[in-house]
Amino acid sequence: MKKLSIIIALLITTAIVAQSQRQDKVKAFKVAFITERLELNPEEAQAFWPVYNVFQDKMSAILASERQFLRSVRDDWDGLSDNEAQKTLEKIQEAERQKLEAKSTLIKSLGQTLSPKKILVLLKTEEDFKRRLLNRLRDGRGGRNNRN
């Protein structure tokens, strides 16, 4: 029993470390992707990254909260009362409002150091990054090889 507990603990630790390493790789890939696309000069980069990192932290917190409340109702859609469904809809609307507010704050803050064109390039770059990441995940799971 003691050996089984040790093995389980090692497996869990290994999984957590692997997930953390994947997240670090994705973050590094995103930084490189944005840096290349925006062509920031040193002054712009010095002003951009702290503001962008705060935005990313806010968005991560909002998305984590959203996932948590969606996960809590996902397993029992059929058993959800109208009252619970209404509360869930309100939480979704609030999360969307917070995302919009965070993006608006980012745009205003970056407007002090970046040109409007570079801000638009950033917004497009974020979408391009998401698309590329999703394609990599899909292809990495056999998406290319399993197509008929």
XYZ file of C-alpha atoms in Angstrom:
148
model
C 0.000 0.000 0.000
C 2.857 2.350 0.836
C 4.502 1.625 -2.542
C 1.241 2.325 -4.339
C 0.925 5.691 -2.576
C 4.481 6.602 -3.555
C 3.883 5.590 -7.178
C 0.667 7.619 -7.351
C 2.399 10.647 -5.820
C 5.231 10.359 -8.361
C 2.792 10.080 -11.268
C 0.847 13.126 -10.107
C 4.047 15.124 -9.606
C 5.310 14.136 -13.055
C 2.020 15.170 -14.663
C 2.055 18.541 -12.885
C 5.665 19.229 -13.902
C 4.940 18.263 -17.527
C 1.880 20.545 -17.621
C 3.886 23.424 -16.152
C 6.625 22.908 -18.746
C 4.042 22.920 -21.560
C 2.544 26.153 -20.219
C 6.003 27.729 -20.067
C 6.671 26.661 -23.667
C 3.381 28.173 -24.829
C 4.142 31.438 -23.007
C 7.621 31.610 -24.541
C 6.199 30.861 -27.994
C 3.604 33.616 -27.537
C 6.204 36.179 -26.435
C 8.377 35.356 -29.450
C 5.365 35.435 -31.783
C 4.167 38.836 -30.542
C 7.673 40.304 -30.449
C 8.312 39.285 -34.042
C 4.981 40.559 -35.353
C 4.976 43.914 -33.531
C 8.594 44.806 -34.311
C 8.886 46.770 -31.081
C 11.849 49.066 -30.584
C 13.538 48.862 -27.136
C 11.539 51.762 -25.671
C 8.255 50.336 -26.921
C 9.117 46.879 -25.618
C 9.992 48.281 -22.198
C 6.588 49.975 -21.976
C 4.616 47.206 -23.717
C 5.491 44.031 -21.815
C 4.568 45.138 -18.266
C 1.175 46.422 -19.479
C 0.561 43.327 -21.592
C 1.555 40.975 -18.757
C -0.959 42.640 -16.411
C -3.613 42.194 -19.106
C -2.682 38.523 -19.530
C -2.896 37.944 -15.770
C -6.365 39.542 -15.643
C -7.565 37.486 -18.606
C -6.202 34.276 -17.085
C -8.051 34.946 -13.835
C -11.302 35.718 -15.667
C -11.024 32.600 -17.822
C -10.199 30.403 -14.819
C -13.261 31.707 -12.997
C -15.406 31.170 -16.085
C -14.158 27.586 -16.512
C -14.858 26.899 -12.846
C -18.503 27.967 -12.893
C -19.136 26.316 -16.277
C -17.587 23.084 -15.014
C -19.890 23.170 -11.991
C -23.018 23.051 -14.179
C -21.688 21.112 -17.174
C -22.189 17.678 -15.664
C -25.859 18.258 -14.902
C -27.395 20.333 -17.705
C -30.643 18.367 -17.559
C -30.985 18.786 -13.802
C -30.338 22.534 -13.914
C -33.235 24.616 -12.615
C -34.290 27.801 -14.393
C -32.952 29.796 -11.443
C -29.524 28.092 -11.668
C -29.490 28.557 -15.444
C -30.264 32.264 -15.006
C -27.451 32.663 -12.461
C -25.058 30.887 -14.830
C -26.059 33.189 -17.694
C -25.448 36.204 -15.462
C -21.998 34.871 -14.561
C -21.208 34.350 -18.252
C -22.306 37.913 -19.045
C -20.195 39.263 -16.192
C -17.141 37.335 -17.396
C -17.643 38.698 -20.920
C -17.980 42.231 -19.528
C -14.746 41.782 -17.555
C -12.906 40.508 -20.654
C -14.111 43.491 -22.666
C -13.106 45.881 -19.877
C -9.636 44.299 -19.635
C -9.117 44.595 -23.393
C -10.343 48.196 -23.368
C -7.927 49.031 -20.545
C -5.101 47.373 -22.481
C -5.847 49.397 -25.615
C -6.010 52.668 -23.657
C -2.786 51.916 -21.783
C -0.903 50.892 -24.914
C -2.187 53.972 -26.731
C 0.237 56.024 -24.665
C 3.280 54.273 -26.158
C 2.259 52.416 -29.331
C 0.711 53.680 -32.526
C -2.902 52.716 -33.246
C -1.636 50.568 -36.124
C 0.641 48.562 -33.812
C -2.252 48.047 -31.404
C -4.351 46.687 -34.276
C -1.456 44.438 -35.264
C -1.370 43.169 -31.664
C -5.089 42.331 -31.722
C -4.689 40.451 -35.004
C -1.532 38.757 -33.738
C -3.381 37.450 -30.684
C -6.019 35.879 -32.953
C -3.330 34.448 -35.234
C -1.541 33.001 -32.205
C -4.710 31.311 -30.918
C -5.374 29.827 -34.346
C -1.792 28.588 -34.702
C -1.801 27.105 -31.206
C -5.089 25.287 -31.837
C -3.723 23.926 -35.113
C -0.560 22.720 -33.371
C -2.598 21.019 -30.664
C -4.889 19.396 -33.205
C -2.013 18.249 -35.419
C -0.021 17.067 -32.424
C -2.865 14.778 -31.411
C -2.912 13.036 -34.756
C -5.141 15.498 -36.580
C -3.040 15.361 -39.736
C -2.598 11.605 -39.803
C -6.166 10.697 -38.934
C -7.888 12.659 -41.665
C -9.521 10.584 -44.394
